[in-house]
Amino acid sequence: MFNISQNVRALAKDAECALSQVFKEIDITAERNTETVMAAFRRHHVSDTMFAGTTGYGYDDRGRETLDKVFADVMGCEAALVRIGFVNGTHAIGAALFAALKPGQVLVSAVGAPYDTLSGVIGISGDYHGSLKTYGIGYSQVEVRADGTPNVEALLQVVASPDVGAVLIQRSRGYSTRPSLSVQSIKSMCARIREVNRNVVIVVDNCYGELVEATEPGGSDGGDLICGSLIKNPGGGIAPTGGYIAGRADLVERAAFRLTVPGIGGECGSTLGQNRHLFQGLFMAPHIVAQSLKTAAFCAKITEMAGFVSSPKWNELRHDIIQMIELGNPENIKAFCEGIQAGAPVDSFVTPEPWPMPGYDCDVIMAAGAFIQGSSIELSCDAPMREPYAAYLQGGLTYESGKLGVMAALTNLLDTQSAEG
Ligand SMILES: *Cc1c(COP(=O)(O)O)cnc(C)c1O
């Protein structure tokens, strides 16, 4: 039914045998996180009267207010702001940075360049009115070491300066080849930063990391603010749009002032009947994240068996849902992405092409056939068309469909390679 070769089906069987213990570990984390989510639902008396939502100003939206509290608990934080009014993760992270910083201060990125779409927000590239730069906020970044791990000593030297107002730590690898950061390593970085500068606000870009481990990188021993997108992990494939910020209550309020306006903050913002989707998405999220982790581990194993280098390795501990596969050249990237596209439930008949995406400095090819446009908790594969020609795969609402997509992609890749001889 699917274009999957006998060779790839045989590899898949062996890959799954090898993965049984890895899958067990993923299930254990999903169960713990489900307990965390359900305990928060109970504590805050989630009820179906909260699902209808509001229109207009959105005053006294009990669903919205309760969802904020539930999210705060799940993220281990004092407060949270969960809104369909955040257009994406970049918007939430941008609001957090504006909450953290004042004119005259400096933002420091702790692990090299931040995610591409933040360049315009910070003022690294583009020259947009309203960027941090136009508000007189400086920027510097500390490169990671040659092996991709954080250079904490160099970071501490930079952060010790009283001009530094905020540090941005990106948990996930994004479109870079460095490894993602564990919650433990982020928390120990936070402790060391606070030893040299007690006033600095630590913002964690938590995109793709939510619910992968049993704890999150916020709270009293973690980042002051953590942020992400609802069309990734914490929306469980059900939230139709939105983003969240969780953390210290005073800073979350400032971020709300940035999302709307000072003085109004999070008190307004109608939910237009979407509350149920956000609650149900969060309820599903631990399980859905587990499905995508299994898809990623399967992809790592089967591509490795076929001779490609993948990171993380199939049996490595994961801190986000991203799987990198080094494909080496543009033809392989296209073949793999075409296979992922063909294995999608939606738009399986289209051919993905590299194109200049807003916010990215080179052409990007994106394979995705998702129920929610651009959702990357649904199976998707992107690759910036630049060295080292690595593809980044993430998502999979069900392991079964994720596995099919990966098998279709590998079949197409191996066919292309043998056609090229
Ligand atoms: C997805 C992502 C973002 C935000 O991207 P949006 O497309 O704006 O949601 C930021 N940082 C990382 C690491 C991401 O993966």
Short mmCIF file of C-alpha atoms and ligand atoms in Angstrom, two decimals:
data_model
loop_
_atom_site.label_atom_id
_atom_site.label_comp_id
_atom_site.label_asym_id
_atom_site.label_seq_id
_atom_site.Cartn_x
_atom_site.Cartn_y
_atom_site.Cartn_z
CA MET A 1 0.00 0.00 0.00
CA PHE A 2 2.86 2.33 0.90
CA ASN A 3 5.99 2.55 -1.18
CA ILE A 4 8.18 0.76 1.35
CA SER A 5 10.82 -1.69 0.13
CA GLN A 6 11.19 -5.23 1.50
CA ASN A 7 14.69 -4.29 2.60
CA VAL A 8 13.40 -1.38 4.69
CA ARG A 9 10.59 -3.49 6.19
CA ALA A 10 13.20 -6.04 7.29
CA LEU A 11 15.40 -3.34 8.79
CA ALA A 12 12.36 -1.97 10.65
CA LYS A 13 11.72 -5.32 12.28
CA ASP A 14 15.28 -5.53 13.59
CA ALA A 15 15.24 -1.89 14.65
CA GLU A 16 12.12 -2.41 16.76
CA CYS A 17 13.60 -5.48 18.46
CA ALA A 18 16.61 -3.45 19.50
CA LEU A 19 14.43 -0.59 20.75
CA SER A 20 12.21 -2.45 23.23
CA GLN A 21 14.05 -1.21 26.34
CA VAL A 22 14.26 2.35 24.97
CA PHE A 23 10.50 2.32 24.37
CA LYS A 24 9.89 1.09 27.93
CA GLU A 25 11.81 4.04 29.36
CA ILE A 26 9.79 6.44 27.20
CA ASP A 27 6.55 4.90 28.52
CA ILE A 28 7.70 5.33 32.12
CA THR A 29 8.27 9.06 31.61
CA ALA A 30 4.90 9.41 29.83
CA GLU A 31 3.18 7.79 32.79
CA ARG A 32 4.87 10.08 35.31
CA ASN A 33 4.06 13.17 33.29
CA THR A 34 0.45 12.05 32.85
CA GLU A 35 0.21 11.85 36.64
CA THR A 36 1.63 15.38 36.94
CA VAL A 37 -0.86 16.74 34.41
CA MET A 38 -3.84 14.97 35.93
CA ALA A 39 -2.92 16.04 39.46
CA ALA A 40 -2.90 19.65 38.25
CA PHE A 41 -6.31 19.19 36.60
CA ARG A 42 -7.66 17.85 39.89
CA ARG A 43 -6.08 20.49 42.08
CA HIS A 44 -7.60 23.29 40.02
CA HIS A 45 -11.00 21.65 39.56
CA VAL A 46 -11.02 21.60 35.77
CA SER A 47 -14.63 21.33 34.72
CA ASP A 48 -16.55 21.41 31.45
CA THR A 49 -18.09 24.76 32.36
CA MET A 50 -14.64 26.19 31.58
CA PHE A 51 -14.63 25.05 27.97
CA ALA A 52 -17.10 27.50 26.45
CA GLY A 53 -14.77 30.48 26.75
CA THR A 54 -15.39 34.13 26.09
CA THR A 55 -15.68 36.69 23.31
CA GLY A 56 -14.86 40.39 23.15
CA TYR A 57 -12.59 41.61 25.94
CA GLY A 58 -12.54 38.18 27.51
CA TYR A 59 -13.00 39.36 31.10
CA ASP A 60 -13.41 36.72 33.79
CA ASP A 61 -12.64 33.77 31.57
CA ARG A 62 -12.48 30.98 34.16
CA GLY A 63 -11.14 28.50 31.67
CA ARG A 64 -8.26 30.76 30.70
CA GLU A 65 -7.44 31.58 34.31
CA THR A 66 -7.58 27.94 35.37
CA LEU A 67 -5.47 26.83 32.41
CA ASP A 68 -2.78 29.32 33.47
CA LYS A 69 -2.72 27.73 36.94
CA VAL A 70 -2.70 24.18 35.59
CA PHE A 71 0.17 24.99 33.22
CA ALA A 72 2.12 26.67 36.01
CA ASP A 73 1.83 23.48 38.10
CA VAL A 74 2.84 21.21 35.23
CA MET A 75 5.86 23.42 34.50
CA GLY A 76 6.79 23.58 38.20
CA CYS A 77 6.44 27.38 38.17
CA GLU A 78 4.70 30.09 40.19
CA ALA A 79 2.60 31.43 37.30
CA ALA A 80 1.90 30.95 33.61
CA LEU A 81 0.41 32.77 30.65
CA VAL A 82 -1.13 30.39 28.11
CA ARG A 83 -2.73 32.18 25.20
CA ILE A 84 -4.03 31.58 21.69
CA GLY A 85 -2.96 35.21 21.17
CA PHE A 86 0.66 34.12 20.95
CA VAL A 87 1.03 33.47 17.24
CA ASN A 88 3.94 31.05 17.73
CA GLY A 89 6.85 30.14 19.95
CA THR A 90 8.95 33.04 18.70
CA HIS A 91 6.24 35.44 19.86
CA ALA A 92 6.18 33.92 23.36
CA ILE A 93 9.99 33.97 23.64
CA GLY A 94 10.02 37.55 22.33
CA ALA A 95 7.50 38.63 24.98
CA ALA A 96 9.61 36.93 27.65
CA LEU A 97 12.76 38.75 26.50
CA PHE A 98 10.99 42.11 26.58
CA ALA A 99 9.74 41.26 30.09
CA ALA A 100 13.25 40.38 31.21
CA LEU A 101 15.16 43.36 29.83
CA LYS A 102 15.31 47.14 30.07
CA PRO A 103 16.99 49.68 27.76
CA GLY A 104 20.73 49.86 28.44
CA GLN A 105 21.00 46.23 29.42
CA VAL A 106 22.54 43.35 27.50
CA LEU A 107 21.08 39.99 26.53
CA VAL A 108 23.49 37.06 26.48
CA SER A 109 22.74 33.89 24.54
CA ALA A 110 24.34 31.07 26.53
CA VAL A 111 24.70 28.37 23.89
CA GLY A 112 25.65 30.03 20.63
CA ALA A 113 23.26 31.59 18.14
CA PRO A 114 19.61 31.42 19.16
CA TYR A 115 16.92 29.85 16.98
CA ASP A 116 16.88 31.60 13.57
CA THR A 117 13.53 33.36 13.97
CA LEU A 118 14.79 35.20 17.08
CA SER A 119 17.39 37.14 15.09
CA GLY A 120 14.82 39.72 14.04
CA VAL A 121 13.45 40.04 17.58
CA ILE A 122 16.88 40.63 19.07
CA GLY A 123 18.17 42.74 16.17
CA ILE A 124 20.98 40.40 15.11
CA SER A 125 19.65 40.50 11.56
CA GLY A 126 17.02 42.59 9.83
CA ASP A 127 16.41 46.10 11.02
CA TYR A 128 12.92 45.96 12.38
CA HIS A 129 11.31 48.76 14.33
CA GLY A 130 10.66 47.52 17.85
CA SER A 131 13.47 44.95 18.05
CA LEU A 132 15.38 44.74 21.34
CA LYS A 133 18.21 46.58 19.57
CA THR A 134 16.04 49.59 18.71
CA TYR A 135 15.16 49.82 22.42
CA GLY A 136 18.87 50.13 23.22
CA ILE A 137 19.31 46.58 24.41
CA GLY A 138 22.67 45.03 23.55
CA TYR A 139 23.40 41.46 22.63
CA SER A 140 26.24 39.00 22.84
CA GLN A 141 26.51 35.26 22.54
CA VAL A 142 28.83 32.68 24.03
CA GLU A 143 29.76 29.95 21.57
CA VAL A 144 29.55 26.32 22.57
CA ARG A 145 32.72 24.24 22.83
CA ALA A 146 33.99 22.22 19.87
CA ASP A 147 32.06 19.16 21.09
CA GLY A 148 28.82 21.18 21.23
CA THR A 149 28.60 21.41 25.03
CA PRO A 150 28.07 24.78 26.78
CA ASN A 151 31.18 26.78 27.61
CA VAL A 152 30.03 27.65 31.13
CA GLU A 153 33.33 29.26 32.21
CA ALA A 154 33.22 31.70 29.29
CA LEU A 155 29.53 32.34 29.95
CA LEU A 156 30.16 33.20 33.62
CA GLN A 157 32.84 35.72 32.67
CA VAL A 158 30.40 37.52 30.38
CA VAL A 159 27.43 37.29 32.72
CA ALA A 160 29.35 38.68 35.71
CA SER A 161 29.06 42.16 34.16
CA PRO A 162 26.33 44.25 35.85
CA ASP A 163 25.11 45.36 32.37
CA VAL A 164 23.81 41.89 31.64
CA GLY A 165 20.06 41.87 32.22
CA ALA A 166 19.10 38.48 30.85
CA VAL A 167 20.53 35.17 29.69
CA LEU A 168 18.79 33.08 27.05
CA ILE A 169 19.26 29.32 27.24
CA GLN A 170 17.92 27.21 24.39
CA ARG A 171 17.13 23.67 25.54
CA SER A 172 16.70 22.11 22.14
CA ARG A 173 19.33 21.93 19.42
CA GLY A 174 17.12 23.77 16.91
CA TYR A 175 18.81 23.78 13.50
CA SER A 176 22.27 23.24 14.93
CA THR A 177 24.33 20.14 15.36
CA ARG A 178 25.02 20.65 19.07
CA PRO A 179 23.31 18.24 21.48
CA SER A 180 20.20 19.40 23.33
CA LEU A 181 20.52 20.27 27.01
CA SER A 182 19.14 18.13 29.84
CA VAL A 183 16.95 19.75 32.48
CA GLN A 184 19.68 18.90 35.00
CA SER A 185 22.37 20.71 33.00
CA ILE A 186 20.15 23.78 32.51
CA LYS A 187 19.47 23.92 36.25
CA SER A 188 23.13 23.63 37.16
CA MET A 189 23.91 26.38 34.63
CA CYS A 190 21.24 28.56 36.29
CA ALA A 191 22.80 28.00 39.73
CA ARG A 192 26.23 29.02 38.50
CA ILE A 193 24.90 32.08 36.68
CA ARG A 194 23.19 33.24 39.89
CA GLU A 195 26.45 32.84 41.81
CA VAL A 196 28.07 35.51 39.63
CA ASN A 197 25.03 37.73 38.99
CA ARG A 198 21.98 37.56 41.23
CA ASN A 199 19.95 40.07 39.24
CA VAL A 200 20.08 38.48 35.84
CA VAL A 201 16.81 37.07 34.47
CA ILE A 202 17.23 33.62 32.93
CA VAL A 203 14.92 32.85 30.01
CA VAL A 204 14.73 29.29 28.75
CA ASP A 205 13.60 28.58 25.20
CA ASN A 206 11.82 25.32 26.08
CA CYS A 207 10.53 24.58 22.55
CA TYR A 208 10.47 20.86 21.72
CA GLY A 209 11.60 19.93 25.23
CA GLU A 210 8.32 19.92 27.15
CA LEU A 211 7.39 16.62 28.82
CA VAL A 212 10.36 14.76 27.35
CA GLU A 213 11.79 14.41 30.86
CA ALA A 214 9.93 14.08 34.15
CA THR A 215 10.75 17.67 35.17
CA GLU A 216 10.93 21.03 33.39
CA PRO A 217 13.74 23.60 33.44
CA GLY A 218 11.80 26.36 35.26
CA GLY A 219 10.96 26.88 38.94
CA SER A 220 13.02 28.18 41.83
CA ASP A 221 16.15 26.24 40.82
CA GLY A 222 15.72 26.76 37.06
CA GLY A 223 15.00 29.52 34.56
CA ASP A 224 12.98 32.57 35.67
CA LEU A 225 10.85 32.25 32.54
CA ILE A 226 10.39 29.25 30.26
CA CYS A 227 8.50 29.50 26.99
CA GLY A 228 7.27 27.52 24.06
CA SER A 229 4.72 26.89 21.34
CA LEU A 230 1.38 25.12 21.67
CA ILE A 231 1.67 23.57 18.20
CA LYS A 232 4.63 21.63 19.54
CA ASN A 233 4.80 19.33 22.58
CA PRO A 234 2.45 20.87 25.18
CA GLY A 235 -0.49 21.30 22.77
CA GLY A 236 -0.66 17.54 22.28
CA GLY A 237 -1.57 17.91 18.61
CA ILE A 238 -4.95 19.35 19.58
CA ALA A 239 -4.26 22.99 20.47
CA PRO A 240 -4.94 24.83 17.20
CA THR A 241 -2.47 27.67 17.87
CA GLY A 242 -0.83 29.58 20.73
CA GLY A 243 2.11 29.75 23.06
CA TYR A 244 2.95 29.82 26.74
CA ILE A 245 5.26 31.49 29.21
CA ALA A 246 5.73 30.10 32.73
CA GLY A 247 7.86 31.31 35.59
CA ARG A 248 8.18 33.94 38.29
CA ALA A 249 4.82 35.68 38.79
CA ASP A 250 6.19 39.25 38.50
CA LEU A 251 7.95 38.44 35.24
CA VAL A 252 4.98 36.56 33.80
CA GLU A 253 2.90 39.67 34.48
CA ARG A 254 5.44 41.82 32.64
CA ALA A 255 5.32 39.41 29.70
CA ALA A 256 1.53 39.73 29.68
CA PHE A 257 1.98 43.51 29.49
CA ARG A 258 4.03 42.91 26.39
CA LEU A 259 1.55 40.46 24.84
CA THR A 260 -1.31 42.94 25.27
CA VAL A 261 -0.53 46.35 26.79
CA PRO A 262 0.79 47.66 30.13
CA GLY A 263 -2.03 47.87 32.64
CA ILE A 264 -4.16 45.22 30.95
CA GLY A 265 -1.81 42.25 30.62
CA GLY A 266 -3.43 38.86 30.98
CA GLU A 267 -6.79 40.15 32.26
CA CYS A 268 -8.09 40.44 28.70
CA GLY A 269 -7.95 38.08 25.76
CA SER A 270 -11.05 36.19 24.73
CA THR A 271 -10.61 32.48 24.17
CA LEU A 272 -13.21 32.07 21.40
CA GLY A 273 -14.23 28.57 22.36
CA GLN A 274 -10.67 27.21 22.29
CA ASN A 275 -10.24 26.42 26.00
CA ARG A 276 -11.24 22.79 25.60
CA HIS A 277 -8.64 22.29 22.89
CA LEU A 278 -5.89 23.66 25.09
CA PHE A 279 -6.94 21.60 28.12
CA GLN A 280 -7.39 18.45 26.09
CA GLY A 281 -4.12 19.05 24.28
CA LEU A 282 -2.25 19.32 27.57
CA PHE A 283 -3.99 16.17 28.79
CA MET A 284 -2.85 14.29 25.67
CA ALA A 285 0.64 15.83 25.59
CA PRO A 286 2.62 13.33 27.71
CA HIS A 287 1.36 10.48 25.55
CA ILE A 288 1.79 12.32 22.26
CA VAL A 289 5.33 13.36 23.19
CA ALA A 290 6.06 9.67 23.88
CA GLN A 291 4.77 8.78 20.40
CA SER A 292 7.09 11.29 18.81
CA LEU A 293 10.05 10.15 20.94
CA LYS A 294 9.49 6.58 19.78
CA THR A 295 9.31 7.77 16.18
CA ALA A 296 12.59 9.66 16.65
CA ALA A 297 14.36 6.70 18.26
CA PHE A 298 13.09 4.42 15.48
CA CYS A 299 14.36 6.86 12.87
CA ALA A 300 17.77 7.04 14.56
CA LYS A 301 18.09 3.27 14.65
CA ILE A 302 16.91 2.46 11.14
CA THR A 303 18.89 5.22 9.44
CA GLU A 304 21.98 4.15 11.37
CA MET A 305 21.42 0.57 10.18
CA ALA A 306 21.25 1.96 6.63
CA GLY A 307 24.63 3.67 7.09
CA PHE A 308 23.77 7.25 8.09
CA VAL A 309 24.96 9.20 11.09
CA SER A 310 22.18 10.28 13.40
CA SER A 311 22.10 12.35 16.56
CA PRO A 312 21.01 11.62 19.19
CA LYS A 313 21.86 7.94 18.76
CA TRP A 314 18.89 5.57 19.12
CA ASN A 315 19.83 4.61 22.68
CA GLU A 316 20.99 8.01 23.90
CA LEU A 317 19.01 9.84 26.60
CA ARG A 318 16.77 12.43 24.91
CA HIS A 319 16.07 15.98 26.05
CA ASP A 320 13.90 17.06 23.11
CA ILE A 321 11.90 15.42 20.32
CA ILE A 322 14.29 16.36 17.51
CA GLN A 323 16.17 13.75 15.53
CA MET A 324 19.02 14.87 13.32
CA ILE A 325 20.11 12.70 10.41
CA GLU A 326 23.20 13.67 8.46
CA LEU A 327 22.32 13.10 4.82
CA GLY A 328 25.38 14.77 3.32
CA ASN A 329 24.00 16.40 0.16
CA PRO A 330 20.94 18.26 -1.17
CA GLU A 331 19.68 15.29 -3.25
CA ASN A 332 19.51 13.02 -0.20
CA ILE A 333 17.75 15.73 1.79
CA LYS A 334 15.11 16.12 -0.91
CA ALA A 335 14.62 12.36 -1.26
CA PHE A 336 14.17 11.89 2.48
CA CYS A 337 11.78 14.82 2.81
CA GLU A 338 9.74 13.66 -0.19
CA GLY A 339 9.33 10.28 1.52
CA ILE A 340 8.18 11.90 4.79
CA GLN A 341 5.68 13.98 2.82
CA ALA A 342 4.37 10.92 0.99
CA GLY A 343 3.86 9.23 4.35
CA ALA A 344 1.76 12.06 5.81
CA PRO A 345 -2.00 11.85 6.38
CA VAL A 346 -2.60 15.27 4.79
CA ASP A 347 -1.07 16.58 1.53
CA SER A 348 0.68 13.27 0.88
CA PHE A 349 0.49 13.98 -2.87
CA VAL A 350 2.58 17.17 -2.91
CA THR A 351 6.35 17.49 -3.39
CA PRO A 352 8.23 19.65 -0.89
CA GLU A 353 10.71 22.13 -2.39
CA PRO A 354 13.39 24.28 -0.71
CA TRP A 355 12.32 27.94 -0.46
CA PRO A 356 13.35 31.10 1.38
CA MET A 357 11.39 31.00 4.66
CA PRO A 358 10.84 34.25 6.54
CA GLY A 359 13.22 34.36 9.49
CA TYR A 360 15.80 31.97 8.02
CA ASP A 361 19.05 32.96 6.27
CA CYS A 362 19.07 30.16 3.67
CA ASP A 363 16.50 28.11 1.76
CA VAL A 364 14.69 25.59 3.90
CA ILE A 365 12.87 22.45 2.80
CA MET A 366 9.95 21.42 4.97
CA ALA A 367 8.04 18.19 4.69
CA ALA A 368 4.83 18.12 6.66
CA GLY A 369 1.31 17.01 6.11
CA ALA A 370 -0.37 18.08 9.27
CA PHE A 371 -3.91 18.62 10.51
CA ILE A 372 -2.75 21.87 12.07
CA GLN A 373 -0.71 24.04 9.73
CA GLY A 374 2.96 24.05 10.63
CA SER A 375 2.47 21.78 13.64
CA SER A 376 5.71 20.06 14.44
CA ILE A 377 4.36 17.70 17.08
CA GLU A 378 2.88 16.09 13.98
CA LEU A 379 5.45 14.23 11.88
CA SER A 380 7.58 16.70 9.99
CA CYS A 381 11.06 17.01 8.64
CA ASP A 382 12.92 20.24 7.89
CA ALA A 383 16.35 20.91 6.57
CA PRO A 384 18.12 24.21 5.99
CA MET A 385 19.89 23.82 2.64
CA ARG A 386 23.38 24.40 3.98
CA GLU A 387 26.34 22.34 5.24
CA PRO A 388 26.33 19.75 6.76
CA TYR A 389 23.05 18.91 4.96
CA ALA A 390 21.41 17.54 8.06
CA ALA A 391 17.70 16.84 8.21
CA TYR A 392 15.76 17.44 11.43
CA LEU A 393 12.83 15.15 12.00
CA GLN A 394 10.28 15.62 14.74
CA GLY A 395 6.83 14.64 15.80
CA GLY A 396 4.44 11.85 15.07
CA LEU A 397 0.99 11.90 16.68
CA THR A 398 0.98 8.11 16.63
CA TYR A 399 4.06 5.92 16.60
CA GLU A 400 2.45 3.71 13.96
CA SER A 401 2.08 6.56 11.46
CA GLY A 402 5.47 8.03 12.39
CA LYS A 403 7.11 4.69 11.72
CA LEU A 404 5.39 4.43 8.32
CA GLY A 405 6.57 7.92 7.39
CA VAL A 406 10.17 7.13 8.33
CA MET A 407 10.08 3.86 6.38
CA ALA A 408 8.71 5.67 3.31
CA ALA A 409 11.45 8.29 3.63
CA LEU A 410 14.22 5.73 3.95
CA THR A 411 12.89 3.76 0.97
CA ASN A 412 12.91 6.90 -1.16
CA LEU A 413 16.39 7.83 0.05
CA LEU A 414 17.88 4.42 -0.71
CA ASP A 415 16.15 4.30 -4.13
CA THR A 416 17.59 7.72 -5.01
CA GLN A 417 21.07 6.67 -3.92
CA SER A 418 21.04 3.48 -5.98
CA ALA A 419 19.66 5.38 -9.00
CA GLU A 420 22.62 7.75 -8.70
CA GLY A 421 24.83 4.67 -8.53
C1 LIG B 1 10.17 26.07 17.12
C2 LIG B 1 11.21 26.74 17.92
C3 LIG B 1 11.11 28.09 18.25
C4 LIG B 1 9.95 28.95 17.89
O1 LIG B 1 9.51 28.71 16.62
P1 LIG B 1 8.03 29.08 16.13
O2 LIG B 1 8.04 28.52 14.77
O3 LIG B 1 7.95 30.55 16.19
O4 LIG B 1 7.06 28.43 17.03
C5 LIG B 1 12.12 28.63 19.00
N1 LIG B 1 13.15 27.91 19.42
C6 LIG B 1 13.27 26.59 19.12
C7 LIG B 1 14.45 25.83 19.63
C8 LIG B 1 12.30 25.99 18.37
O5 LIG B 1 12.41 24.69 18.11
#
